[in-house]
């Protein structure tokens, strides 16, 4: 709370810093889209939780898979993407002192393209023409306009990627011999990974469109699944880089500390960018048609992400312990109590970080061949991504809102709003703990995912899942309450909070740190290494899938 | 010293029978993972050897050109499908691979790289690029099995992998030639 009060007493010299007003409008537009999407996606999530537990029947004309498709697409693609872009552009504007005018135009173009794409895809789902789930891979076939919408959505993302690359290049040219500010370095990592991630899904969609139009009769299902997870898994790590940009740089400032050695931070970003894409194969670990040797070797590719993740964990604990001890924390864990637990800007990302410990451990289970076979098609996986995305990523995003949105809208984070944020964070944490926890257990005893009705004619085993499904519904209800509070908080801070200034909390490096090495800025080289790693990982299975292809599949509409 | 330790550790891991068997079980891993990793291990060990035997390197590789010629000669030999076959069938050839790639490619490459000028460095990279592209197309287009130990699909896979690596090298060369930084 002390921190919140301090924000309002900032010296004038700091008030002059911040995001350019025109760029703030861009970020706020993204956040408006993002949280409107969260509201709709949250309602759909609640409906699903209640329907799955048998407590609610969907109205005539709607089906479970339709709701599931919309929930997945809106929250996993639209909510996270729009938040990420809004936040990263604000960071870039802060770091570079404003975006270039041409870049702003490209970003606005990106917003309109993305909105058009989302409207088209969601309309197709609402019309029950695209109940193909978030993964949308063949042989399920949606209406062609659904895929056209996805193409437009990707074009919107590319427009923003290109804009960021141009702005970065311009800054480097204007500041020869200087390393870019750390927040912009994170932004480059995010958008480079996004660009390369979306290449896989773009190729997939261009294979699907002629297939659903009837121009090609069949499609290679294995190749499309592989291309989807090229994108799908990388998206997870794009969220992760966005989250750690706040953990490394924002959280230390909020707790009154300094950020960790910048060389290590940059190395973590570079490793995440280079090693990420092939991790997608662990999503296909039970797929036929990929040899065991390849699956075995891909375990290394997936687990390589654990290296930068552990580097982050150790670095964050170091930063927090140091800040806690500076405030007088004694003994082994005394520093822990000294952290600002009453400040939502810290509490939310801190719970997010803590959740990453069980989330990461669950990820290792999913990556391991034998253990994956136990949990693959069960609710365990749903619990896993609600824990990782729903807590580690989303709570970080929520925590960012409480300083970024008032900063952008030139308003204050009041004590009352901070308290609302604390309540929201605990409700969300409880909801996710209940829902994701019970999903993990239900999955271990066999409850399948992506299935509307799991009573299986009243078999004893199937009925034993029911009590857990009631608990999903309780968790979903709490989460919905969390969504309502969060959406209220965001729009209140955007339009109704008292006018004033809120600090952009960017931590400084520790004193006497060595200069940041210039070699970290070699994004061209990192991109080439990324391509080389992707080539090494994908060439064997994809050549095998094409040369030894089974008969292709015609389109199926199962709903 | 630390770097040489990493290189030696990598070398020992690579020659362990389960690791070498796994990496040799697929043609593309044999050529594009095991062999470059052997070279890399030698590359890491090189500074230790350079410090230990400075006179040897000064006497035999003063300009860097002899070392680079040795690298090209040995690397070209290991591009031959026959060489891979022999390594799998004959213990002596396998032993030669374990010694030649780290110590006759990795070590001289490290010693020569800073001694030669940028033009020679580019020429070497262009040679690697061309070898990747030529072998790539060769492996993709040939319908016949050219390695007794690997299936046709494996050689096609290696072909695509060679093209992909060639593409990466082309990007790197373009970045170097047309980008701002022109030094290696």
XYZ file of C-alpha atoms in Angstrom:
743
model
C 0.000 0.000 0.000
C 2.916 2.224 0.819
C 3.987 1.902 -2.797
C 0.577 2.952 -4.061
C 0.696 6.092 -1.935
C 4.199 6.815 -3.157
C 3.078 6.768 -6.766
C 0.905 9.775 -6.139
C 3.803 11.730 -4.659
C 6.212 11.232 -7.565
C 8.570 14.130 -8.268
C 7.871 16.172 -11.395
C 11.026 14.975 -13.100
C 9.554 11.511 -13.358
C 6.136 12.710 -14.475
C 7.637 13.903 -17.743
C 8.617 10.339 -18.596
C 6.080 7.924 -20.009
C 4.236 6.710 -23.016
C 3.529 9.157 -25.828
C -0.156 10.269 -25.814
C -0.826 9.046 -29.356
C 0.724 5.682 -28.537
C -1.282 5.530 -25.309
C -4.448 5.723 -27.431
C -3.257 2.727 -29.439
C -2.537 0.677 -26.325
C -5.859 1.636 -24.731
C -7.705 0.559 -27.885
C -5.981 -2.792 -27.658
C -6.860 -3.115 -23.975
C -10.506 -2.224 -24.677
C -10.666 -5.042 -27.230
C -8.783 -7.342 -24.923
C -11.044 -6.946 -21.895
C -14.269 -6.913 -23.920
C -13.072 -10.264 -25.240
C -12.259 -11.446 -21.724
C -15.830 -10.678 -20.671
C -17.370 -12.665 -23.536
C -14.842 -15.488 -23.175
C -15.458 -15.554 -19.419
C -19.228 -15.886 -19.875
C -18.618 -18.759 -22.290
C -16.239 -20.351 -19.782
C -18.873 -20.255 -17.049
C -21.492 -21.734 -19.388
C -19.106 -24.540 -20.246
C -18.274 -25.287 -16.621
C -21.972 -25.460 -15.713
C -22.896 -27.509 -18.769
C -20.099 -29.985 -18.223
C -21.272 -30.540 -14.633
C -24.824 -31.085 -15.904
C -26.093 -28.016 -14.026
C -27.108 -26.083 -17.121
C -28.492 -26.965 -20.537
C -27.446 -24.854 -23.508
C -30.364 -23.216 -25.346
C -31.679 -24.800 -28.534
C -29.336 -24.178 -31.478
C -26.126 -24.004 -29.420
C -23.791 -26.875 -28.719
C -20.936 -27.539 -26.289
C -18.264 -27.639 -29.009
C -19.400 -24.327 -30.408
C -19.054 -22.693 -26.983
C -15.702 -24.437 -26.466
C -14.403 -23.203 -29.849
C -15.425 -19.618 -29.130
C -14.056 -19.732 -25.551
C -10.691 -21.062 -26.756
C -10.297 -18.756 -29.722
C -11.419 -15.621 -27.903
C -9.299 -16.134 -24.816
C -6.231 -17.947 -26.124
C -5.813 -15.986 -29.330
C -7.702 -12.697 -29.143
C -7.480 -11.734 -25.435
C -3.815 -12.641 -25.050
C -2.750 -11.213 -28.422
C -4.466 -7.874 -27.979
C -3.162 -7.502 -24.422
C 0.352 -8.445 -25.496
C 0.384 -5.951 -28.335
C -1.075 -3.146 -26.205
C 1.480 -3.756 -23.452
C 4.482 -4.244 -25.719
C 3.708 -1.147 -27.766
C 3.433 0.862 -24.546
C 6.834 -0.515 -23.511
C 8.308 0.414 -26.890
C 6.854 3.890 -26.739
C 8.227 4.310 -23.199
C 11.645 2.959 -24.138
C 12.022 4.812 -27.447
C 10.269 8.014 -26.396
C 7.375 7.434 -28.808
C 6.675 5.392 -31.915
C 7.392 6.705 -35.409
C 4.362 8.256 -37.203
C 4.516 5.665 -40.009
C 4.745 2.895 -37.450
C 1.597 4.188 -35.728
C -0.265 3.967 -39.041
C 0.883 0.378 -39.492
C -0.216 -0.460 -35.958
C -3.678 1.059 -36.530
C -3.929 -0.941 -39.747
C -3.049 -3.980 -37.668
C -5.861 -3.239 -35.208
C -8.471 -2.955 -37.972
C -7.257 -6.107 -39.710
C -7.324 -8.047 -36.466
C -10.796 -6.817 -35.569
C -12.073 -7.738 -39.041
C -10.498 -11.179 -38.752
C -11.917 -11.784 -35.285
C -15.413 -10.664 -36.266
C -15.382 -13.005 -39.260
C -14.137 -16.060 -37.362
C -16.373 -15.516 -34.344
C -19.405 -14.926 -36.569
C -18.773 -18.269 -38.252
C -18.587 -19.953 -34.831
C -21.763 -18.166 -33.684
C -23.546 -19.374 -36.826
C -22.464 -22.913 -35.901
C -20.378 -23.140 -39.053
C -17.032 -23.546 -37.291
C -17.271 -25.706 -34.156
C -13.761 -26.961 -34.837
C -12.273 -26.029 -31.447
C -9.359 -23.669 -30.879
C -6.942 -26.045 -32.623
C -9.107 -26.242 -35.807
C -7.034 -28.991 -37.372
C -8.325 -31.311 -40.073
C -10.166 -33.520 -40.723
C -12.685 -31.228 -38.997
C -13.649 -28.625 -41.572
C -15.238 -25.251 -40.882
C -16.831 -22.767 -43.266
C -14.189 -21.247 -45.614
C -14.846 -17.771 -44.192
C -13.607 -18.968 -40.804
C -10.175 -19.597 -42.323
C -10.299 -16.355 -44.310
C -10.887 -14.604 -40.965
C -7.804 -16.309 -39.555
C -5.730 -15.121 -42.530
C -6.868 -11.537 -41.938
C -6.092 -11.912 -38.232
C -2.547 -13.074 -39.031
C -2.096 -10.186 -41.472
C -2.996 -7.858 -38.623
C -0.330 -9.426 -36.423
C 2.273 -9.231 -39.204
C 1.491 -5.572 -39.696
C 2.331 -4.919 -36.030
C 5.439 -7.140 -36.212
C 6.748 -5.216 -39.210
C 5.990 -1.903 -37.505
C 7.986 -2.942 -34.437
C 10.950 -4.134 -36.538
C 11.006 -0.819 -38.433
C 10.902 1.204 -35.221
C 13.647 -0.926 -33.662
C 15.857 -0.568 -36.742
C 15.298 3.188 -36.776
C 16.298 3.498 -33.106
C 19.459 1.459 -33.654
C 20.388 3.674 -36.597
C 19.813 6.812 -34.564
C 21.785 5.480 -31.583
C 24.913 3.832 -33.025
C 26.962 1.814 -30.569
C 24.173 1.723 -27.983
C 22.190 -1.257 -26.816
C 18.430 -0.803 -26.934
C 16.534 -0.309 -23.658
C 15.693 -3.643 -22.065
C 11.911 -3.292 -22.489
C 12.299 -2.852 -26.239
C 14.609 -5.870 -26.299
C 11.786 -7.955 -24.827
C 9.401 -6.501 -27.425
C 11.730 -7.576 -30.241
C 11.854 -11.105 -28.794
C 8.066 -11.249 -28.625
C 7.426 -10.022 -32.166
C 10.200 -12.042 -33.810
C 8.834 -15.169 -32.209
C 5.315 -14.184 -33.217
C 6.326 -13.681 -36.823
C 8.028 -17.064 -37.102
C 5.307 -18.822 -35.099
C 2.595 -17.548 -37.421
C 4.437 -18.839 -40.531
C 3.522 -22.429 -39.588
C -0.161 -21.733 -39.064
C -0.308 -19.604 -42.233
C 0.981 -22.501 -44.332
C -1.584 -24.733 -42.611
C -4.474 -22.371 -43.357
C -3.404 -22.084 -47.011
C -3.500 -25.882 -47.198
C -6.967 -25.951 -45.633
C -8.677 -23.239 -47.713
C -8.512 -25.103 -51.098
C -9.534 -28.277 -49.247
C -12.697 -26.772 -47.731
C -13.494 -25.087 -51.046
C -13.336 -28.475 -52.759
C -10.387 -27.546 -54.988
C -8.302 -30.310 -53.405
C -10.120 -33.456 -52.383
C -8.001 -34.552 -49.453
C -5.541 -33.132 -46.945
C -2.522 -34.522 -45.103
C -3.798 -34.476 -41.535
C -0.433 -35.143 -39.906
C 1.265 -32.228 -41.651
C -1.504 -29.804 -40.703
C -1.414 -30.908 -37.061
C 2.353 -30.432 -37.010
C 2.078 -26.972 -38.538
C -0.606 -26.043 -36.029
C 1.570 -26.963 -33.048
C 4.501 -25.125 -34.593
C 2.313 -22.084 -33.883
C 0.293 -23.350 -30.902
C 3.178 -24.156 -28.625
C 5.165 -21.087 -29.605
C 2.189 -18.934 -28.682
C 2.524 -20.270 -25.131
C 6.084 -19.050 -24.972
C 5.197 -15.696 -26.493
C 2.924 -15.198 -23.465
C 5.750 -16.383 -21.290
C 8.214 -13.790 -22.655
C 5.567 -11.089 -22.174
C 5.055 -12.222 -18.577
C 8.761 -12.350 -17.742
C 9.257 -8.872 -19.184
C 7.126 -7.715 -16.234
C 8.728 -10.133 -13.754
C 12.281 -9.080 -14.597
C 11.838 -5.343 -15.111
C 8.610 -4.136 -13.470
C 8.299 -6.268 -10.320
C 11.775 -5.314 -8.958
C 10.848 -1.628 -9.115
C 7.528 -2.243 -7.337
C 9.243 -4.092 -4.490
C 11.870 -1.376 -4.164
C 14.736 -3.317 -5.706
C 16.861 -3.368 -8.830
C 16.626 -5.697 -11.797
C 18.955 -8.658 -12.274
C 22.067 -8.641 -14.475
C 20.907 -7.488 -17.910
C 23.204 -9.837 -19.785
C 21.449 -12.823 -18.214
C 18.015 -11.344 -18.910
C 18.896 -10.877 -22.561
C 20.349 -14.369 -22.758
C 17.060 -15.777 -21.419
C 15.100 -13.921 -24.129
C 17.502 -15.059 -26.866
C 17.333 -18.708 -25.713
C 13.538 -18.600 -25.578
C 13.400 -17.195 -29.104
C 15.873 -19.683 -30.614
C 14.785 -22.876 -28.872
C 11.060 -22.422 -28.756
C 9.274 -23.601 -31.865
C 10.269 -27.319 -31.920
C 8.771 -27.683 -28.427
C 5.446 -28.038 -30.250
C 6.148 -31.703 -30.906
C 5.314 -32.735 -27.364
C 1.697 -31.851 -28.180
C 1.858 -34.660 -30.748
C 3.555 -37.211 -28.570
C 0.716 -39.721 -28.945
C 0.269 -39.050 -32.671
C 0.981 -41.997 -34.934
C 3.319 -41.482 -37.871
C 6.153 -39.893 -35.898
C 8.897 -42.356 -35.018
C 9.869 -43.016 -31.405
C 13.431 -41.803 -32.054
C 12.110 -38.448 -33.181
C 9.789 -38.222 -30.201
C 12.674 -39.101 -27.903
C 14.955 -36.476 -29.427
C 12.179 -33.913 -29.236
C 11.930 -34.372 -25.508
C 15.290 -32.583 -25.372
C 13.968 -29.777 -27.569
C 10.937 -29.321 -25.309
C 12.858 -29.570 -22.076
C 15.503 -27.133 -23.276
C 12.996 -24.404 -22.389
C 13.465 -25.431 -18.753
C 16.974 -23.892 -18.845
C 15.910 -20.250 -19.341
C 12.895 -20.884 -17.084
C 15.114 -21.996 -14.205
C 17.469 -19.085 -14.858
C 14.427 -16.816 -14.439
C 13.306 -18.544 -11.236
C 16.709 -18.204 -9.558
C 17.153 -14.620 -10.755
C 13.730 -13.566 -9.435
C 14.277 -15.113 -6.021
C 17.631 -13.330 -5.833
C 16.028 -9.982 -6.668
C 13.180 -10.483 -4.180
C 15.408 -11.659 -1.358
C 17.717 -8.709 -1.862
C 14.822 -6.228 -1.832
C 13.261 -7.909 1.220
C 16.519 -7.854 3.153
C 17.066 -4.186 2.241
C 13.756 -3.519 3.967
C 14.965 -5.243 7.127
C 13.925 -8.849 6.530
C 15.910 -11.126 8.832
C 16.546 -14.850 8.967
C 15.981 -17.440 6.281
C 12.510 -16.269 5.189
C 12.134 -12.902 6.923
C 12.662 -11.099 3.610
C 9.615 -12.861 2.196
C 7.292 -11.159 4.704
C 8.781 -7.764 3.853
C 7.597 -7.928 0.256
C 4.659 -5.583 -0.531
C 1.826 -8.135 -0.353
C -0.734 -5.341 -0.042
C 0.143 -3.918 -3.452
C -1.800 -5.554 -6.281
C 0.916 -4.641 -8.758
C 3.147 -7.054 -6.866
C 0.641 -9.576 -5.514
C -0.813 -10.557 -8.897
C 2.502 -11.235 -10.702
C 3.902 -12.881 -7.550
C 1.063 -15.427 -7.461
C 1.615 -15.832 -11.202
C 5.266 -16.677 -10.559
C 4.424 -19.088 -7.759
C 1.878 -20.840 -10.002
C 4.610 -21.371 -12.552
C 6.291 -23.851 -10.189
C 3.485 -26.491 -10.316
C 2.660 -25.357 -13.869
C 6.212 -26.008 -15.037
C 6.313 -29.360 -13.229
C 3.070 -30.352 -14.985
C 4.663 -29.280 -18.257
C 7.497 -31.754 -17.675
C 4.895 -34.497 -17.186
C 3.260 -33.523 -20.499
C 6.606 -33.548 -22.287
C 7.572 -37.031 -21.097
C 6.499 -39.769 -23.475
C 5.260 -42.346 -20.968
C 3.555 -39.922 -18.605
C 1.952 -38.075 -21.489
C 0.248 -41.293 -22.549
C -1.517 -41.362 -19.181
C -2.785 -37.799 -19.266
C -2.908 -36.855 -22.943
C -6.607 -36.788 -23.724
C -7.766 -36.070 -20.195
C -8.841 -33.066 -18.157
C -5.279 -32.971 -16.746
C -4.227 -31.058 -19.871
C -7.107 -28.593 -19.458
C -6.084 -28.105 -15.817
C -2.468 -27.638 -16.891
C -3.124 -24.819 -19.316
C -5.595 -23.115 -17.012
C -2.833 -23.086 -14.404
C -0.107 -21.861 -16.756
C -2.042 -19.498 -19.005
C -4.872 -18.726 -16.583
C -2.616 -17.938 -13.634
C 1.051 -17.507 -14.609
C 0.264 -15.423 -17.677
C -3.146 -13.908 -17.021
C -2.492 -12.821 -13.425
C 0.683 -11.116 -14.644
C -1.432 -9.346 -17.283
C -3.963 -8.345 -14.616
C -1.171 -7.037 -12.378
C 0.189 -4.947 -15.268
C -3.253 -3.351 -15.760
C -3.165 -1.696 -12.336
C -0.256 0.572 -13.233
C -0.284 0.645 -17.029
C -3.911 1.553 -17.665
C -4.015 4.507 -15.238
C -0.639 5.605 -16.605
C -1.962 5.555 -20.173
C -5.260 7.230 -19.331
C -3.476 9.815 -17.138
C -5.378 8.754 -14.053
C -4.498 7.439 -10.622
C -4.426 4.029 -9.094
C -6.433 4.774 -5.968
C -6.213 2.854 -2.696
C -9.767 1.674 -3.244
C -8.898 0.284 -6.663
C -5.813 -1.360 -5.223
C -8.051 -3.087 -2.651
C -10.442 -4.196 -5.406
C -7.436 -5.556 -7.273
C -6.286 -7.512 -4.217
C -9.765 -9.026 -3.799
C -9.910 -9.838 -7.512
C -6.495 -11.509 -7.367
C -7.477 -13.748 -4.435
C -10.834 -14.653 -6.007
C -9.060 -15.527 -9.249
C -6.403 -17.527 -7.418
C -9.026 -19.459 -5.434
C -11.129 -20.065 -8.568
C -8.181 -21.336 -10.566
C -6.824 -23.430 -7.676
C -10.215 -25.105 -7.288
C -10.897 -25.533 -11.003
C -7.430 -26.378 -12.314
C -6.677 -28.523 -9.252
C -9.815 -30.630 -9.664
C -9.211 -30.856 -13.421
C -5.755 -32.308 -12.777
C -7.179 -34.933 -10.394
C -10.144 -35.760 -12.630
C -7.730 -36.166 -15.529
C -5.589 -38.599 -13.577
C -8.621 -40.813 -12.981
C -9.497 -40.702 -16.657
C -12.002 -37.882 -17.228
C -11.621 -37.021 -20.940
C -11.208 -33.523 -22.294
C -13.069 -31.996 -25.247
C -16.108 -34.163 -24.580
C -19.567 -32.820 -23.986
C -21.082 -35.783 -22.187
C -18.890 -38.021 -20.066
C -21.451 -40.205 -18.274
C -20.861 -43.158 -20.643
C -24.258 -44.705 -19.931
C -23.845 -44.314 -16.173
C -20.710 -46.454 -15.744
C -19.220 -46.387 -12.233
C -15.882 -44.966 -13.322
C -17.534 -42.225 -15.358
C -19.810 -41.323 -12.445
C -16.780 -40.969 -10.157
C -15.705 -37.986 -12.301
C -18.960 -36.163 -11.681
C -18.055 -34.820 -8.231
C -14.921 -33.240 -9.736
C -17.005 -31.745 -12.527
C -19.174 -30.026 -9.903
C -15.967 -28.589 -8.479
C -15.001 -27.331 -11.993
C -18.321 -25.478 -12.000
C -17.671 -23.897 -8.575
C -14.220 -22.799 -9.780
C -15.704 -21.460 -13.026
C -18.276 -19.439 -11.059
C -15.518 -17.863 -8.937
C -13.501 -17.121 -12.060
C -16.480 -15.459 -13.667
C -16.782 -13.226 -10.604
C -13.056 -12.502 -11.087
C -13.641 -11.593 -14.743
C -16.452 -9.176 -13.831
C -14.303 -7.433 -11.208
C -11.301 -7.241 -13.526
C -13.296 -5.844 -16.435
C -14.876 -3.304 -14.068
C -11.425 -2.347 -12.733
C -9.927 -1.943 -16.205
C -12.694 0.275 -17.568
C -12.917 2.232 -14.328
C -9.181 2.967 -14.466
C -9.534 3.838 -18.148
C -12.445 6.270 -17.871
C -13.537 7.057 -14.323
C -10.564 7.043 -11.913
C -9.390 10.444 -10.592
C -7.147 12.331 -12.987
C -3.468 12.283 -12.111
C -0.236 10.503 -12.716
C 0.663 6.882 -12.209
C 4.258 5.780 -12.378
C 5.606 3.499 -15.117
C 7.596 1.277 -12.767
C 10.778 0.370 -14.614
C 13.575 -0.996 -12.447
C 17.149 0.169 -12.811
C 20.096 -2.226 -12.955
C 22.138 -2.804 -9.840
C 25.085 -0.513 -9.312
C 28.479 -1.380 -10.815
C 26.992 -3.689 -13.393
C 29.178 -4.360 -16.458
C 28.101 -2.831 -19.763
C 25.468 -4.771 -21.657
C 27.202 -6.627 -24.514
C 26.373 -5.449 -28.025
C 26.305 -8.989 -29.380
C 22.926 -9.509 -27.720
C 21.399 -7.148 -30.292
C 22.201 -9.408 -33.246
C 18.584 -10.255 -34.008
C 19.466 -11.219 -37.570
C 21.772 -13.934 -36.266
C 19.253 -15.092 -33.631
C 16.604 -15.353 -36.343
C 18.930 -17.446 -38.518
C 19.682 -19.738 -35.581
C 15.930 -20.004 -34.949
C 15.396 -21.065 -38.578
C 18.264 -23.574 -38.312
C 16.830 -25.117 -35.127
C 13.363 -25.315 -36.714
C 14.858 -26.910 -39.839
C 16.745 -29.488 -37.780
C 13.639 -30.316 -35.786
C 11.035 -30.396 -38.547
C 12.755 -31.687 -41.646
C 12.752 -35.370 -40.617
C 9.129 -35.742 -39.499
C 7.712 -33.527 -42.248
C 9.605 -35.276 -45.063
C 8.446 -38.587 -43.586
C 4.837 -37.394 -43.316
C 4.840 -36.250 -46.946
C 6.847 -39.051 -48.581
C 5.192 -41.844 -46.598
C 1.840 -40.081 -46.420
C -1.232 -42.155 -45.627
C -4.311 -41.535 -47.795
C -5.430 -37.957 -47.289
C -8.660 -37.114 -45.545
C -11.770 -35.494 -46.999
C -13.393 -32.726 -44.914
C -15.649 -33.797 -42.009
C -18.381 -31.873 -40.287
C -19.230 -33.694 -37.068
C -21.629 -31.224 -35.502
C 40.703 -23.999 -19.457
C 37.005 -23.986 -18.642
C 36.143 -23.904 -22.345
C 38.491 -26.818 -23.073
C 36.774 -28.715 -20.244
C 33.387 -28.180 -21.908
C 34.847 -29.315 -25.220
C 36.341 -32.442 -23.681
C 33.062 -33.242 -21.878
C 31.148 -32.865 -25.124
C 33.694 -35.062 -26.899
C 33.439 -37.811 -24.275
C 29.621 -37.709 -24.412
C 29.695 -37.957 -28.203
C 31.943 -41.023 -28.263
C 29.855 -42.923 -25.696
C 28.414 -45.940 -27.535
C 24.706 -45.228 -26.778
C 25.077 -41.607 -27.902
C 27.044 -42.389 -31.037
C 24.640 -45.218 -31.934
C 21.622 -42.962 -31.461
C 23.108 -40.160 -33.549
C 24.216 -42.584 -36.264
C 20.831 -44.306 -36.408
C 19.524 -41.602 -38.752
C 21.438 -40.240 -41.705
C 20.546 -36.626 -41.051
C 21.621 -36.806 -37.412
C 24.816 -38.528 -38.463
C 25.791 -35.761 -40.850
C 24.101 -32.699 -39.424
C 24.334 -33.326 -35.697
C 27.095 -35.761 -34.787
C 29.719 -34.505 -37.229
C 29.236 -30.763 -36.526
C 29.225 -31.493 -32.780
C 32.568 -33.286 -33.088
C 33.930 -30.253 -34.934
C 32.499 -27.995 -32.237
C 34.119 -30.029 -29.460
C 37.497 -29.634 -31.200
C 36.780 -25.940 -31.642
C 36.301 -25.622 -27.878
C 39.420 -27.643 -27.045
C 41.588 -25.673 -29.510
C 42.595 -22.707 -27.255
C 44.034 -25.154 -24.707
C 46.123 -26.874 -27.379
C 47.158 -23.523 -28.853
C 48.470 -22.451 -25.448
C 50.183 -25.784 -24.834
C 51.835 -26.097 -28.249
C 52.277 -22.551 -29.617
C 55.362 -23.457 -31.623
C 53.584 -26.263 -33.432
C 50.770 -24.002 -34.580
C 53.157 -21.187 -35.500
C 55.342 -23.553 -37.492
C 52.628 -25.388 -39.399
C 49.816 -22.879 -39.581
C 51.397 -19.443 -39.472
C 49.141 -17.881 -42.108
C 46.071 -19.960 -41.310
C 45.784 -21.207 -44.903
C 47.291 -24.698 -44.338
C 44.899 -25.265 -41.442
C 41.911 -24.180 -43.501
C 42.997 -26.417 -46.406
C 43.153 -29.341 -43.986
C 39.657 -28.456 -42.765
C 38.300 -28.379 -46.321
C 39.999 -31.673 -47.210
C 38.760 -33.608 -44.182
C 35.276 -32.066 -44.232
C 34.890 -32.858 -47.933
C 35.884 -36.462 -47.275
C 33.148 -36.768 -44.650
C 30.571 -35.459 -47.126
C 30.961 -38.625 -49.191
C 28.165 -41.153 -48.624
C 30.786 -43.901 -48.836
C 32.660 -42.398 -45.872
C 29.530 -42.576 -43.707
C 28.960 -46.180 -44.733
C 32.534 -47.092 -43.892
C 32.308 -45.415 -40.511
C 29.312 -47.586 -39.669
C 30.925 -50.814 -40.869
C 34.641 -50.478 -40.063
C 35.842 -49.706 -36.557
C 39.042 -48.089 -37.819
C 37.103 -45.637 -39.983
C 34.764 -44.874 -37.069
C 37.868 -44.205 -34.962
C 39.229 -41.974 -37.719
C 35.969 -40.012 -37.650
C 36.181 -39.574 -33.873
C 39.739 -38.215 -34.219
C 39.678 -36.381 -37.530
C 36.583 -34.227 -37.026
C 37.542 -32.666 -33.683
C 41.319 -32.572 -34.115
C 41.791 -32.150 -37.872
C 38.761 -29.929 -38.474
C 37.682 -28.265 -35.182
C 41.148 -27.409 -33.875
C 42.689 -26.089 -37.152
C 39.467 -24.176 -37.878
C 39.774 -22.319 -34.571
C 43.476 -21.693 -35.130
C 43.048 -20.491 -38.708
C 39.908 -18.386 -38.432
C 41.500 -15.308 -36.874
C 44.688 -15.657 -38.905
C 43.041 -15.425 -42.317
C 41.500 -12.270 -43.753
C 37.791 -11.642 -44.349
C 37.995 -12.675 -48.029
C 39.299 -16.116 -47.102
C 36.661 -16.417 -44.392
C 33.920 -15.607 -46.906
C 35.432 -18.043 -49.412
C 35.358 -20.778 -46.791
C 31.732 -20.059 -45.910
C 30.823 -20.003 -49.609
C 32.482 -23.408 -49.963
C 30.368 -24.757 -47.065
C 27.273 -23.188 -48.639
C 27.978 -24.747 -52.027
C 28.705 -28.155 -50.507
C 25.364 -28.012 -48.679
C 23.429 -26.989 -51.778
C 25.128 -29.525 -54.093
C 24.760 -32.446 -51.698
C 21.244 -31.263 -50.882
C 20.034 -31.420 -54.478
C 21.986 -34.612 -55.085
C 20.291 -36.387 -52.193
C 16.827 -35.114 -53.104
C 17.008 -35.925 -56.820
C 18.694 -39.323 -56.640
C 16.181 -42.155 -56.643
C 18.849 -44.715 -55.908
C 20.062 -45.676 -52.484
C 23.584 -44.263 -52.254
C 24.326 -45.336 -48.690
C 24.040 -49.022 -47.865
C 23.051 -48.283 -44.298
C 20.350 -45.709 -44.893
C 17.054 -45.828 -46.772
C 16.240 -43.589 -49.739
C 13.841 -41.517 -47.607
C 16.653 -40.843 -45.157
C 18.884 -39.490 -47.896
C 16.017 -37.334 -49.151
C 15.559 -36.013 -45.622
C 19.251 -35.241 -45.458
C 18.921 -33.455 -48.786
C 16.156 -31.184 -47.475
C 18.072 -30.592 -44.285
C 21.162 -29.621 -46.323
C 19.113 -27.152 -48.344
C 17.635 -25.680 -45.151
C 21.090 -25.275 -43.607
C 22.371 -23.824 -46.899
C 19.514 -21.323 -46.805
C 20.461 -20.315 -43.256
C 24.076 -19.872 -44.301
C 22.990 -17.807 -47.301
C 20.974 -15.561 -44.984
C 24.000 -15.183 -42.730
C 26.313 -14.381 -45.639
C 23.833 -11.847 -47.027
C 23.503 -10.254 -43.621
C 27.284 -10.010 -43.388
C 27.854 -8.780 -46.918
C 24.981 -6.309 -47.154
C 24.425 -5.508 -43.483
C 26.163 -2.819 -41.496
C 28.759 -5.045 -39.849
C 31.130 -6.454 -42.428
C 33.563 -8.179 -40.129
C 33.193 -11.833 -39.179
